[in-house]
Amino acid sequence: SRWAALAGRGPLMLGLLAIAGLVGGVAYLVLTIGMLPHPSEFTRPRMPEVLLSSTVDEVWTELRFPGEAEVWVDGRPVGRWDSQVRLTLTPGAHRLAVHFAAGVVEREVLLVRETAPTFTFDPAEAVAPPPGGDPTAGDPR
């Protein structure tokens, strides 16, 4: 009978149906993959990294601030960046200063080996520099 013949081919039909489903799924993925955003749209831009120390005990120190600012370490300018920078510094006491257009935010910090501190600088805390320039000029360090 017809039903018996169809039932005998059941596993074959299921196999063909499974293959058709796989082919359709792959075709769908191939067609829609072009609509996905590029992976670079998901990643943050790489943070600038500056080696100011090359010792074994160096401490990676991250500085974050809104907008563009000039960064000073221990009374000396080290560069100008936008939003953030990672610096390697030796363990111990340091003076970090971020120079905004509105003024300077300065912090005395103590860096400890085997840590990776992050410091955030807000221009709302800025102190206007004295007339004539460098706000750290009077400090003998």
N, CA, C and O atoms as CSV, one atom per row, in Angstrom:
chain,resi,resn,atom,element,x,y,z
A,1,SER,N,N,0.828,-1.182,0.000
A,1,SER,CA,C,0.000,0.000,0.000
A,1,SER,C,C,0.874,1.247,0.000
A,1,SER,O,O,2.070,1.196,0.285
A,2,ARG,N,N,0.259,2.332,-0.318
A,2,ARG,CA,C,0.983,3.613,-0.424
A,2,ARG,C,C,1.500,4.071,0.925
A,2,ARG,O,O,2.624,4.565,1.018
A,3,TRP,N,N,0.703,3.917,1.973
A,3,TRP,CA,C,1.105,4.378,3.304
A,3,TRP,C,C,2.297,3.593,3.815
A,3,TRP,O,O,3.186,4.148,4.460
A,4,ALA,N,N,2.313,2.329,3.533
A,4,ALA,CA,C,3.438,1.504,3.983
A,4,ALA,C,C,4.721,1.930,3.276
A,4,ALA,O,O,5.787,1.980,3.889
A,5,ALA,N,N,4.613,2.241,1.964
A,5,ALA,CA,C,5.788,2.678,1.204
A,5,ALA,C,C,6.284,4.034,1.721
A,5,ALA,O,O,7.489,4.261,1.833
A,6,LEU,N,N,5.347,4.928,2.034
A,6,LEU,CA,C,5.717,6.251,2.562
A,6,LEU,C,C,6.335,6.133,3.953
A,6,LEU,O,O,7.312,6.814,4.264
A,7,ALA,N,N,5.776,5.286,4.769
A,7,ALA,CA,C,6.306,5.076,6.123
A,7,ALA,C,C,7.698,4.459,6.049
A,7,ALA,O,O,8.544,4.746,6.896
A,8,GLY,N,N,7.946,3.622,5.057
A,8,GLY,CA,C,9.271,3.017,4.893
A,8,GLY,C,C,10.323,4.048,4.520
A,8,GLY,O,O,11.504,3.881,4.825
A,9,ARG,N,N,9.893,5.105,3.866
A,9,ARG,CA,C,10.834,6.166,3.471
A,9,ARG,C,C,10.889,7.296,4.496
A,9,ARG,O,O,11.542,8.310,4.246
A,10,GLY,N,N,10.239,7.156,5.613
A,10,GLY,CA,C,10.175,8.199,6.636
A,10,GLY,C,C,11.533,8.716,7.096
A,10,GLY,O,O,11.742,9.929,7.117
A,11,PRO,N,N,12.466,7.830,7.466
A,11,PRO,CA,C,13.788,8.323,7.889
A,11,PRO,C,C,14.509,9.097,6.791
A,11,PRO,O,O,15.209,10.070,7.071
A,12,LEU,N,N,14.336,8.665,5.537
A,12,LEU,CA,C,14.952,9.373,4.421
A,12,LEU,C,C,14.353,10.766,4.286
A,12,LEU,O,O,15.069,11.747,4.083
A,13,MET,N,N,13.033,10.840,4.401
A,13,MET,CA,C,12.361,12.131,4.301
A,13,MET,C,C,12.774,13.061,5.447
A,13,MET,O,O,12.985,14.254,5.227
A,14,LEU,N,N,12.889,12.531,6.649
A,14,LEU,CA,C,13.335,13.350,7.778
A,14,LEU,C,C,14.756,13.854,7.565
A,14,LEU,O,O,15.061,14.999,7.898
A,15,GLY,N,N,15.613,13.027,7.024
A,15,GLY,CA,C,16.989,13.439,6.729
A,15,GLY,C,C,17.026,14.566,5.710
A,15,GLY,O,O,17.750,15.547,5.883
A,16,LEU,N,N,16.241,14.424,4.644
A,16,LEU,CA,C,16.180,15.473,3.623
A,16,LEU,C,C,15.623,16.773,4.193
A,16,LEU,O,O,16.093,17.862,3.861
A,17,LEU,N,N,14.615,16.645,5.056
A,17,LEU,CA,C,14.040,17.828,5.692
A,17,LEU,C,C,15.070,18.523,6.593
A,17,LEU,O,O,15.131,19.752,6.627
A,18,ALA,N,N,15.866,17.756,7.310
A,18,ALA,CA,C,16.912,18.321,8.176
A,18,ALA,C,C,17.967,19.036,7.345
A,18,ALA,O,O,18.409,20.127,7.705
A,19,ILE,N,N,18.374,18.425,6.235
A,19,ILE,CA,C,19.372,19.058,5.354
A,19,ILE,C,C,18.813,20.354,4.778
A,19,ILE,O,O,19.529,21.352,4.704
A,20,ALA,N,N,17.550,20.356,4.370
A,20,ALA,CA,C,16.933,21.582,3.831
A,20,ALA,C,C,16.910,22.675,4.900
A,20,ALA,O,O,17.151,23.843,4.597
A,21,GLY,N,N,16.625,22.303,6.135
A,21,GLY,CA,C,16.624,23.282,7.226
A,21,GLY,C,C,18.007,23.858,7.457
A,21,GLY,O,O,18.148,25.064,7.655
A,22,LEU,N,N,19.031,23.018,7.434
A,22,LEU,CA,C,20.411,23.507,7.617
A,22,LEU,C,C,20.819,24.446,6.490
A,22,LEU,O,O,21.400,25.503,6.737
A,23,VAL,N,N,20.516,24.061,5.252
A,23,VAL,CA,C,20.864,24.906,4.110
A,23,VAL,C,C,20.144,26.251,4.209
A,23,VAL,O,O,20.742,27.296,3.952
A,24,GLY,N,N,18.879,26.228,4.577
A,24,GLY,CA,C,18.128,27.480,4.739
A,24,GLY,C,C,18.695,28.345,5.854
A,24,GLY,O,O,18.786,29.564,5.709
A,25,GLY,N,N,19.075,27.726,6.962
A,25,GLY,CA,C,19.664,28.482,8.079
A,25,GLY,C,C,20.983,29.119,7.694
A,25,GLY,O,O,21.231,30.279,8.024
A,26,VAL,N,N,21.838,28.373,6.995
A,26,VAL,CA,C,23.127,28.920,6.547
A,26,VAL,C,C,22.891,30.060,5.570
A,26,VAL,O,O,23.558,31.091,5.659
A,27,ALA,N,N,21.961,29.899,4.643
A,27,ALA,CA,C,21.658,30.964,3.675
A,27,ALA,C,C,21.179,32.219,4.396
A,27,ALA,O,O,21.576,33.331,4.047
A,28,TYR,N,N,20.332,32.042,5.392
A,28,TYR,CA,C,19.845,33.190,6.167
A,28,TYR,C,C,21.003,33.907,6.861
A,28,TYR,O,O,21.080,35.135,6.821
A,29,LEU,N,N,21.906,33.151,7.497
A,29,LEU,CA,C,23.052,33.762,8.177
A,29,LEU,C,C,23.957,34.506,7.206
A,29,LEU,O,O,24.424,35.606,7.501
A,30,VAL,N,N,24.201,33.901,6.045
A,30,VAL,CA,C,25.067,34.534,5.052
A,30,VAL,C,C,24.459,35.850,4.574
A,30,VAL,O,O,25.173,36.835,4.386
A,31,LEU,N,N,23.156,35.865,4.381
A,31,LEU,CA,C,22.505,37.080,3.891
A,31,LEU,C,C,22.410,38.170,4.956
A,31,LEU,O,O,22.495,39.355,4.634
A,32,THR,N,N,22.234,37.785,6.214
A,32,THR,CA,C,22.065,38.798,7.263
A,32,THR,C,C,23.379,39.228,7.893
A,32,THR,O,O,23.411,40.253,8.574
A,33,ILE,N,N,24.459,38.494,7.697
A,33,ILE,CA,C,25.727,38.864,8.334
A,33,ILE,C,C,26.217,40.220,7.829
A,33,ILE,O,O,26.895,40.952,8.550
A,34,GLY,N,N,25.872,40.547,6.594
A,34,GLY,CA,C,26.263,41.842,6.043
A,34,GLY,C,C,25.553,43.003,6.712
A,34,GLY,O,O,26.020,44.139,6.630
A,35,MET,N,N,24.437,42.743,7.372
A,35,MET,CA,C,23.683,43.800,8.040
A,35,MET,C,C,24.178,44.050,9.462
A,35,MET,O,O,23.782,45.034,10.086
A,36,LEU,N,N,25.034,43.177,9.981
A,36,LEU,CA,C,25.540,43.350,11.341
A,36,LEU,C,C,26.565,44.476,11.382
A,36,LEU,O,O,27.288,44.675,10.405
A,37,PRO,N,N,26.649,45.219,12.487
A,37,PRO,CA,C,27.673,46.260,12.600
A,37,PRO,C,C,29.059,45.645,12.654
A,37,PRO,O,O,29.235,44.509,13.096
A,38,HIS,N,N,30.027,46.402,12.204
A,38,HIS,CA,C,31.421,45.951,12.229
A,38,HIS,C,C,31.880,45.815,13.683
A,38,HIS,O,O,31.485,46.624,14.522
A,39,PRO,N,N,32.711,44.803,14.004
A,39,PRO,CA,C,33.158,44.615,15.394
A,39,PRO,C,C,33.851,45.841,15.990
A,39,PRO,O,O,33.828,46.026,17.207
A,40,SER,N,N,34.458,46.672,15.165
A,40,SER,CA,C,35.131,47.868,15.693
A,40,SER,C,C,34.137,48.847,16.310
A,40,SER,O,O,34.523,49.695,17.115
A,41,GLU,N,N,32.863,48.739,15.943
A,41,GLU,CA,C,31.853,49.619,16.526
A,41,GLU,C,C,31.525,49.241,17.962
A,41,GLU,O,O,30.923,50.031,18.689
A,42,PHE,N,N,31.914,48.046,18.374
A,42,PHE,CA,C,31.642,47.588,19.728
A,42,PHE,C,C,32.801,47.833,20.679
A,42,PHE,O,O,32.614,47.793,21.895
A,43,THR,N,N,33.984,48.083,20.160
A,43,THR,CA,C,35.161,48.228,21.011
A,43,THR,C,C,35.442,49.695,21.277
A,43,THR,O,O,35.205,50.550,20.424
A,44,ARG,N,N,35.956,49.979,22.484
A,44,ARG,CA,C,36.365,51.342,22.805
A,44,ARG,C,C,37.705,51.615,22.146
A,44,ARG,O,O,38.506,50.699,21.961
A,45,PRO,N,N,37.955,52.861,21.795
A,45,PRO,CA,C,39.265,53.158,21.232
A,45,PRO,C,C,40.348,52.838,22.260
A,45,PRO,O,O,40.152,52.998,23.465
A,46,ARG,N,N,41.468,52.391,21.764
A,46,ARG,CA,C,42.567,52.011,22.636
A,46,ARG,C,C,43.093,53.237,23.373
A,46,ARG,O,O,43.311,54.291,22.776
A,47,MET,N,N,43.292,53.083,24.669
A,47,MET,CA,C,43.769,54.169,25.502
A,47,MET,C,C,45.267,54.381,25.249
A,47,MET,O,O,46.015,53.409,25.150
A,48,PRO,N,N,45.713,55.638,25.144
A,48,PRO,CA,C,47.145,55.864,24.983
A,48,PRO,C,C,47.906,55.358,26.216
A,48,PRO,O,O,47.452,55.516,27.349
A,49,GLU,N,N,49.058,54.754,25.974
A,49,GLU,CA,C,49.891,54.252,27.063
A,49,GLU,C,C,51.270,54.898,26.948
A,49,GLU,O,O,51.875,54.901,25.875
A,50,VAL,N,N,51.761,55.442,28.058
A,50,VAL,CA,C,53.034,56.150,28.062
A,50,VAL,C,C,53.928,55.535,29.120
A,50,VAL,O,O,53.557,55.483,30.293
A,51,LEU,N,N,55.103,55.069,28.719
A,51,LEU,CA,C,56.060,54.507,29.669
A,51,LEU,C,C,56.964,55.621,30.185
A,51,LEU,O,O,57.833,56.110,29.463
A,52,LEU,N,N,56.754,56.017,31.430
A,52,LEU,CA,C,57.609,57.011,32.059
A,52,LEU,C,C,58.636,56.324,32.945
A,52,LEU,O,O,59.586,56.952,33.414
A,53,SER,N,N,58.438,55.030,33.169
A,53,SER,CA,C,59.342,54.245,33.994
A,53,SER,C,C,59.506,52.893,33.335
A,53,SER,O,O,58.543,52.356,32.789
A,54,SER,N,N,60.680,52.340,33.371
A,54,SER,CA,C,60.884,51.024,32.772
A,54,SER,C,C,61.493,50.061,33.787
A,54,SER,O,O,62.309,49.209,33.436
A,55,THR,N,N,61.094,50.204,35.029
A,55,THR,CA,C,61.605,49.308,36.062
A,55,THR,C,C,60.673,48.113,36.214
A,55,THR,O,O,59.544,48.132,35.724
A,56,VAL,N,N,61.138,47.098,36.878
A,56,VAL,CA,C,60.330,45.909,37.117
A,56,VAL,C,C,59.135,46.240,37.998
A,56,VAL,O,O,58.077,45.625,37.864
A,57,ASP,N,N,59.293,47.207,38.897
A,57,ASP,CA,C,58.247,47.548,39.857
A,57,ASP,C,C,57.269,48.609,39.350
A,57,ASP,O,O,56.503,49.158,40.143
A,58,GLU,N,N,57.276,48.907,38.067
A,58,GLU,CA,C,56.429,49.981,37.563
A,58,GLU,C,C,54.957,49.752,37.897
A,58,GLU,O,O,54.493,48.618,38.007
A,59,VAL,N,N,54.243,50.858,38.054
A,59,VAL,CA,C,52.813,50.832,38.385
A,59,VAL,C,C,52.055,51.480,37.224
A,59,VAL,O,O,52.277,52.647,36.902
A,60,TRP,N,N,51.152,50.704,36.597
A,60,TRP,CA,C,50.310,51.267,35.551
A,60,TRP,C,C,49.252,52.127,36.227
A,60,TRP,O,O,48.463,51.635,37.033
A,61,THR,N,N,49.239,53.398,35.899
A,61,THR,CA,C,48.346,54.368,36.523
A,61,THR,C,C,47.452,54.973,35.445
A,61,THR,O,O,47.940,55.544,34.469
A,62,GLU,N,N,46.152,54.843,35.629
A,62,GLU,CA,C,45.207,55.370,34.649
A,62,GLU,C,C,44.655,56.699,35.128
A,62,GLU,O,O,44.206,56.820,36.269
A,63,LEU,N,N,44.688,57.702,34.250
A,63,LEU,CA,C,44.120,59.016,34.542
A,63,LEU,C,C,42.938,59.228,33.599
A,63,LEU,O,O,43.062,59.058,32.386
A,64,ARG,N,N,41.788,59.603,34.167
A,64,ARG,CA,C,40.584,59.863,33.370
A,64,ARG,C,C,40.134,61.299,33.600
A,64,ARG,O,O,40.189,61.811,34.718
A,65,PHE,N,N,39.693,61.934,32.532
A,65,PHE,CA,C,39.241,63.320,32.614
A,65,PHE,C,C,38.380,63.610,31.398
A,65,PHE,O,O,38.600,63.030,30.335
A,66,PRO,N,N,37.394,64.504,31.536
A,66,PRO,CA,C,36.550,64.823,30.384
A,66,PRO,C,C,37.278,65.775,29.431
A,66,PRO,O,O,37.906,66.743,29.861
A,67,GLY,N,N,37.184,65.487,28.156
A,67,GLY,CA,C,37.773,66.369,27.159
A,67,GLY,C,C,39.279,66.266,27.090
A,67,GLY,O,O,39.883,65.314,27.586
A,68,GLU,N,N,39.871,67.265,26.463
A,68,GLU,CA,C,41.313,67.285,26.265
A,68,GLU,C,C,41.990,68.032,27.408
A,68,GLU,O,O,41.481,69.042,27.894
A,69,ALA,N,N,43.141,67.522,27.828
A,69,ALA,CA,C,43.877,68.159,28.913
A,69,ALA,C,C,45.351,67.797,28.822
A,69,ALA,O,O,45.725,66.790,28.222
A,70,GLU,N,N,46.171,68.631,29.424
A,70,GLU,CA,C,47.609,68.373,29.500
A,70,GLU,C,C,47.903,67.734,30.857
A,70,GLU,O,O,47.407,68.194,31.885
A,71,VAL,N,N,48.703,66.684,30.854
A,71,VAL,CA,C,49.015,65.946,32.074
A,71,VAL,C,C,50.445,66.246,32.498
A,71,VAL,O,O,51.371,66.226,31.686
A,72,TRP,N,N,50.604,66.523,33.785
A,72,TRP,CA,C,51.919,66.757,34.373
A,72,TRP,C,C,52.143,65.724,35.470
A,72,TRP,O,O,51.214,65.366,36.194
A,73,VAL,N,N,53.373,65.250,35.589
A,73,VAL,CA,C,53.743,64.329,36.660
A,73,VAL,C,C,54.964,64.912,37.357
A,73,VAL,O,O,55.979,65.195,36.720
A,74,ASP,N,N,54.859,65.085,38.651
A,74,ASP,CA,C,55.959,65.609,39.470
A,74,ASP,C,C,56.504,66.937,38.938
A,74,ASP,O,O,57.715,67.150,38.892
A,75,GLY,N,N,55.589,67.825,38.537
A,75,GLY,CA,C,55.977,69.165,38.113
A,75,GLY,C,C,56.482,69.267,36.690
A,75,GLY,O,O,56.961,70.326,36.286
A,76,ARG,N,N,56.387,68.183,35.910
A,76,ARG,CA,C,56.870,68.213,34.520
A,76,ARG,C,C,55.766,67.747,33.573
A,76,ARG,O,O,55.089,66.757,33.853
A,77,PRO,N,N,55.576,68.460,32.442
A,77,PRO,CA,C,54.545,68.035,31.485
A,77,PRO,C,C,54.953,66.730,30.802
A,77,PRO,O,O,56.115,66.548,30.439
A,78,VAL,N,N,53.988,65.823,30.631
A,78,VAL,CA,C,54.284,64.552,29.967
A,78,VAL,C,C,53.479,64.363,28.686
A,78,VAL,O,O,53.761,63.449,27.912
A,79,GLY,N,N,52.476,65.218,28.449
A,79,GLY,CA,C,51.729,65.113,27.203
A,79,GLY,C,C,50.313,65.636,27.319
A,79,GLY,O,O,49.831,65.975,28.400
A,80,ARG,N,N,49.660,65.690,26.158
A,80,ARG,CA,C,48.277,66.166,26.074
A,80,ARG,C,C,47.453,65.051,25.436
A,80,ARG,O,O,47.808,64.526,24.381
A,81,TRP,N,N,46.340,64.696,26.096
A,81,TRP,CA,C,45.494,63.617,25.607
A,81,TRP,C,C,44.031,63.991,25.730
A,81,TRP,O,O,43.664,64.966,26.385
A,82,ASP,N,N,43.209,63.182,25.079
A,82,ASP,CA,C,41.770,63.360,25.117
A,82,ASP,C,C,41.144,62.258,25.970
A,82,ASP,O,O,41.213,61.085,25.604
A,83,SER,N,N,40.551,62.606,27.068
A,83,SER,CA,C,39.750,61.748,27.951
A,83,SER,C,C,40.514,60.847,28.915
A,83,SER,O,O,40.115,60.737,30.074
A,84,GLN,N,N,41.598,60.196,28.482
A,84,GLN,CA,C,42.268,59.267,29.384
A,84,GLN,C,C,43.659,58.911,28.877
A,84,GLN,O,O,43.974,59.062,27.696
A,85,VAL,N,N,44.483,58.431,29.809
A,85,VAL,CA,C,45.825,57.968,29.462
A,85,VAL,C,C,46.286,57.003,30.557
A,85,VAL,O,O,45.907,57.142,31.720
A,86,ARG,N,N,47.106,56.028,30.171
A,86,ARG,CA,C,47.723,55.113,31.144
A,86,ARG,C,C,49.215,55.414,31.163
A,86,ARG,O,O,49.869,55.433,30.120
A,87,LEU,N,N,49.742,55.646,32.348
A,87,LEU,CA,C,51.154,55.963,32.529
A,87,LEU,C,C,51.810,54.887,33.385
A,87,LEU,O,O,51.173,54.320,34.272
A,88,THR,N,N,53.073,54.609,33.121
A,88,THR,CA,C,53.823,53.747,34.035
A,88,THR,C,C,54.666,54.661,34.906
A,88,THR,O,O,55.416,55.500,34.406
A,89,LEU,N,N,54.535,54.490,36.194
A,89,LEU,CA,C,55.281,55.304,37.146
A,89,LEU,C,C,55.938,54.387,38.163
A,89,LEU,O,O,55.502,53.254,38.366
A,90,THR,N,N,56.983,54.883,38.798
A,90,THR,CA,C,57.637,54.101,39.848
A,90,THR,C,C,56.776,54.150,41.107
A,90,THR,O,O,56.059,55.125,41.332
A,91,PRO,N,N,56.846,53.103,41.926
A,91,PRO,CA,C,56.113,53.149,43.190
A,91,PRO,C,C,56.623,54.303,44.047
A,91,PRO,O,O,57.793,54.677,43.972
A,92,GLY,N,N,55.738,54.856,44.855
A,92,GLY,CA,C,56.118,55.953,45.740
A,92,GLY,C,C,55.205,57.143,45.574
A,92,GLY,O,O,54.161,57.055,44.928
A,93,ALA,N,N,55.605,58.260,46.161
A,93,ALA,CA,C,54.801,59.483,46.135
A,93,ALA,C,C,54.997,60.225,44.817
A,93,ALA,O,O,56.118,60.364,44.328
A,94,HIS,N,N,53.905,60.692,44.261
A,94,HIS,CA,C,53.934,61.480,43.024
A,94,HIS,C,C,52.892,62.576,43.116
A,94,HIS,O,O,51.932,62.490,43.881
A,95,ARG,N,N,53.108,63.613,42.311
A,95,ARG,CA,C,52.130,64.687,42.193
A,95,ARG,C,C,51.610,64.660,40.753
A,95,ARG,O,O,52.360,64.891,39.805
A,96,LEU,N,N,50.321,64.376,40.609
A,96,LEU,CA,C,49.681,64.337,39.298
A,96,LEU,C,C,48.875,65.610,39.122
A,96,LEU,O,O,48.130,66.006,40.019
A,97,ALA,N,N,49.018,66.249,37.979
A,97,ALA,CA,C,48.268,67.471,37.690
A,97,ALA,C,C,47.684,67.364,36.292
A,97,ALA,O,O,48.366,66.966,35.348
A,98,VAL,N,N,46.419,67.722,36.172
A,98,VAL,CA,C,45.749,67.746,34.876
A,98,VAL,C,C,45.348,69.187,34.610
A,98,VAL,O,O,44.598,69.793,35.376
A,99,HIS,N,N,45.856,69.721,33.518
A,99,HIS,CA,C,45.646,71.127,33.152
A,99,HIS,C,C,44.498,71.220,32.150
A,99,HIS,O,O,44.623,70.802,30.999
A,100,PHE,N,N,43.384,71.772,32.609
A,100,PHE,CA,C,42.227,72.037,31.755
A,100,PHE,C,C,42.267,73.503,31.330
A,100,PHE,O,O,43.076,74.275,31.845
A,101,ALA,N,N,41.399,73.889,30.396
A,101,ALA,CA,C,41.302,75.292,30.003
A,101,ALA,C,C,40.868,76.148,31.192
A,101,ALA,O,O,41.265,77.308,31.298
A,102,ALA,N,N,40.054,75.579,32.087
A,102,ALA,CA,C,39.530,76.326,33.235
A,102,ALA,C,C,40.523,76.401,34.397
A,102,ALA,O,O,40.323,77.193,35.318
A,103,GLY,N,N,41.554,75.621,34.376
A,103,GLY,CA,C,42.509,75.616,35.477
A,103,GLY,C,C,43.130,74.241,35.663
A,103,GLY,O,O,43.122,73.409,34.756
A,104,VAL,N,N,43.669,74.017,36.856
A,104,VAL,CA,C,44.441,72.808,37.133
A,104,VAL,C,C,43.817,72.029,38.287
A,104,VAL,O,O,43.395,72.605,39.290
A,105,VAL,N,N,43.769,70.701,38.124
A,105,VAL,CA,C,43.380,69.816,39.221
A,105,VAL,C,C,44.629,69.009,39.560
A,105,VAL,O,O,45.216,68.354,38.699
A,106,GLU,N,N,45.021,69.069,40.827
A,106,GLU,CA,C,46.276,68.440,41.240
A,106,GLU,C,C,46.011,67.447,42.369
A,106,GLU,O,O,45.166,67.695,43.229
A,107,ARG,N,N,46.727,66.330,42.366
A,107,ARG,CA,C,46.586,65.323,43.412
A,107,ARG,C,C,47.955,64.824,43.838
A,107,ARG,O,O,48.831,64.575,43.010
A,108,GLU,N,N,48.121,64.683,45.134
A,108,GLU,CA,C,49.279,63.993,45.692
A,108,GLU,C,C,48.865,62.537,45.857
A,108,GLU,O,O,47.863,62.256,46.515
A,109,VAL,N,N,49.617,61.606,45.273
A,109,VAL,CA,C,49.242,60.199,45.335
A,109,VAL,C,C,50.430,59.365,45.802
A,109,VAL,O,O,51.587,59.757,45.653
A,110,LEU,N,N,50.115,58.225,46.362
A,110,LEU,CA,C,51.128,57.261,46.766
A,110,LEU,C,C,50.847,55.987,45.988
A,110,LEU,O,O,49.825,55.337,46.206
A,111,LEU,N,N,51.747,55.626,45.080
A,111,LEU,CA,C,51.563,54.446,44.248
A,111,LEU,C,C,52.244,53.250,44.896
A,111,LEU,O,O,53.385,53.338,45.351
A,112,VAL,N,N,51.533,52.143,44.930
A,112,VAL,CA,C,52.013,50.921,45.578
A,112,VAL,C,C,52.233,49.855,44.511
A,112,VAL,O,O,51.430,49.718,43.588
A,113,ARG,N,N,53.326,49.100,44.641
A,113,ARG,CA,C,53.620,48.022,43.694
A,113,ARG,C,C,52.452,47.061,43.592
A,113,ARG,O,O,51.668,46.902,44.528
A,114,GLU,N,N,52.352,46.419,42.426
A,114,GLU,CA,C,51.343,45.402,42.146
A,114,GLU,C,C,49.911,45.923,42.266
A,114,GLU,O,O,48.996,45.170,42.600
A,115,THR,N,N,49.727,47.206,41.993
A,115,THR,CA,C,48.386,47.785,41.909
A,115,THR,C,C,48.257,48.469,40.555
A,115,THR,O,O,49.250,48.659,39.852
A,116,ALA,N,N,47.053,48.833,40.197
A,116,ALA,CA,C,46.791,49.562,38.948
A,116,ALA,C,C,45.717,50.602,39.246
A,116,ALA,O,O,44.560,50.425,38.865
A,117,PRO,N,N,46.092,51.685,39.925
A,117,PRO,CA,C,45.082,52.669,40.328
A,117,PRO,C,C,44.535,53.483,39.154
A,117,PRO,O,O,45.189,53.662,38.127
A,118,THR,N,N,43.314,53.964,39.351
A,118,THR,CA,C,42.666,54.854,38.391
A,118,THR,C,C,42.294,56.133,39.127
A,118,THR,O,O,41.681,56.085,40.194
A,119,PHE,N,N,42.663,57.270,38.562
A,119,PHE,CA,C,42.344,58.565,39.160
A,119,PHE,C,C,41.485,59.350,38.175
A,119,PHE,O,O,41.797,59.427,36.987
A,120,THR,N,N,40.403,59.929,38.681
A,120,THR,CA,C,39.502,60.727,37.859
A,120,THR,C,C,39.669,62.199,38.228
A,120,THR,O,O,39.648,62.564,39.403
A,121,PHE,N,N,39.831,63.024,37.222
A,121,PHE,CA,C,40.019,64.453,37.416
A,121,PHE,C,C,38.835,65.194,36.805
A,121,PHE,O,O,38.492,64.984,35.642
A,122,ASP,N,N,38.215,66.064,37.602
A,122,ASP,CA,C,37.026,66.801,37.186
A,122,ASP,C,C,37.374,68.278,37.060
A,122,ASP,O,O,37.873,68.865,38.020
A,123,PRO,N,N,37.126,68.902,35.899
A,123,PRO,CA,C,37.455,70.314,35.748
A,123,PRO,C,C,36.688,71.220,36.701
A,123,PRO,O,O,37.093,72.361,36.920
A,124,ALA,N,N,35.581,70.734,37.277
A,124,ALA,CA,C,34.840,71.538,38.251
A,124,ALA,C,C,35.676,71.779,39.507
A,124,ALA,O,O,35.420,72.732,40.243
A,125,GLU,N,N,36.674,70.927,39.760
A,125,GLU,CA,C,37.563,71.083,40.911
A,125,GLU,C,C,38.786,71.950,40.599
A,125,GLU,O,O,39.633,72.171,41.465
A,126,ALA,N,N,38.871,72.433,39.367
A,126,ALA,CA,C,40.077,73.139,38.920
A,126,ALA,C,C,40.297,74.448,39.662
A,126,ALA,O,O,39.363,75.189,39.968
A,127,VAL,N,N,41.557,74.698,39.936
A,127,VAL,CA,C,41.999,75.959,40.516
A,127,VAL,C,C,42.677,76.727,39.395
A,127,VAL,O,O,43.545,76.198,38.701
A,128,ALA,N,N,42.270,77.989,39.223
A,128,ALA,CA,C,42.858,78.789,38.153
A,128,ALA,C,C,44.345,78.973,38.394
A,128,ALA,O,O,44.757,79.241,39.523
A,129,PRO,N,N,45.165,78.833,37.344
A,129,PRO,CA,C,46.606,79.019,37.516
A,129,PRO,C,C,46.942,80.468,37.848
A,129,PRO,O,O,46.220,81.376,37.437
A,130,PRO,N,N,48.030,80.699,38.586
A,130,PRO,CA,C,48.417,82.077,38.888
A,130,PRO,C,C,48.829,82.806,37.620
A,130,PRO,O,O,49.236,82.173,36.646
A,131,PRO,N,N,48.729,84.125,37.623
A,131,PRO,CA,C,49.144,84.880,36.427
A,131,PRO,C,C,50.595,84.552,36.104
A,131,PRO,O,O,51.445,84.510,36.993
A,132,GLY,N,N,50.867,84.322,34.840
A,132,GLY,CA,C,52.236,84.061,34.442
A,132,GLY,C,C,52.542,82.593,34.270
A,132,GLY,O,O,53.695,82.251,34.008
A,133,GLY,N,N,51.566,81.699,34.405
A,133,GLY,CA,C,51.843,80.346,33.956
A,133,GLY,C,C,51.764,79.204,34.934
A,133,GLY,O,O,50.708,78.928,35.503
A,134,ASP,N,N,52.898,78.532,35.129
A,134,ASP,CA,C,52.969,77.224,35.765
A,134,ASP,C,C,52.528,77.259,37.221
A,134,ASP,O,O,53.165,77.923,38.040
A,135,PRO,N,N,51.445,76.554,37.562
A,135,PRO,CA,C,50.961,76.547,38.935
A,135,PRO,C,C,51.865,75.746,39.869
A,135,PRO,O,O,51.719,75.823,41.088
A,136,THR,N,N,52.795,74.981,39.305
A,136,THR,CA,C,53.684,74.173,40.148
A,136,THR,C,C,55.078,74.772,40.244
A,136,THR,O,O,55.978,74.173,40.832
A,137,ALA,N,N,55.258,75.961,39.663
A,137,ALA,CA,C,56.596,76.552,39.618
A,137,ALA,C,C,57.181,76.844,40.976
A,137,ALA,O,O,58.397,76.769,41.150
A,138,GLY,N,N,56.346,77.176,41.950
A,138,GLY,CA,C,56.859,77.513,43.259
A,138,GLY,C,C,57.226,76.309,44.113
A,138,GLY,O,O,57.843,76.470,45.166
A,139,ASP,N,N,56.863,75.112,43.685
A,139,ASP,CA,C,57.127,73.904,44.451
A,139,ASP,C,C,58.504,73.357,44.112
A,139,ASP,O,O,58.771,73.106,42.937
A,140,PRO,N,N,59.392,73.159,45.082
A,140,PRO,CA,C,60.755,72.738,44.780
A,140,PRO,C,C,60.875,71.290,44.319
A,140,PRO,O,O,61.967,70.881,43.924
A,141,ARG,N,N,59.809,70.498,44.350
A,141,ARG,CA,C,59.942,69.078,43.968
A,141,ARG,C,C,60.238,68.885,42.537
A,141,ARG,O,O,60.375,67.750,42.082
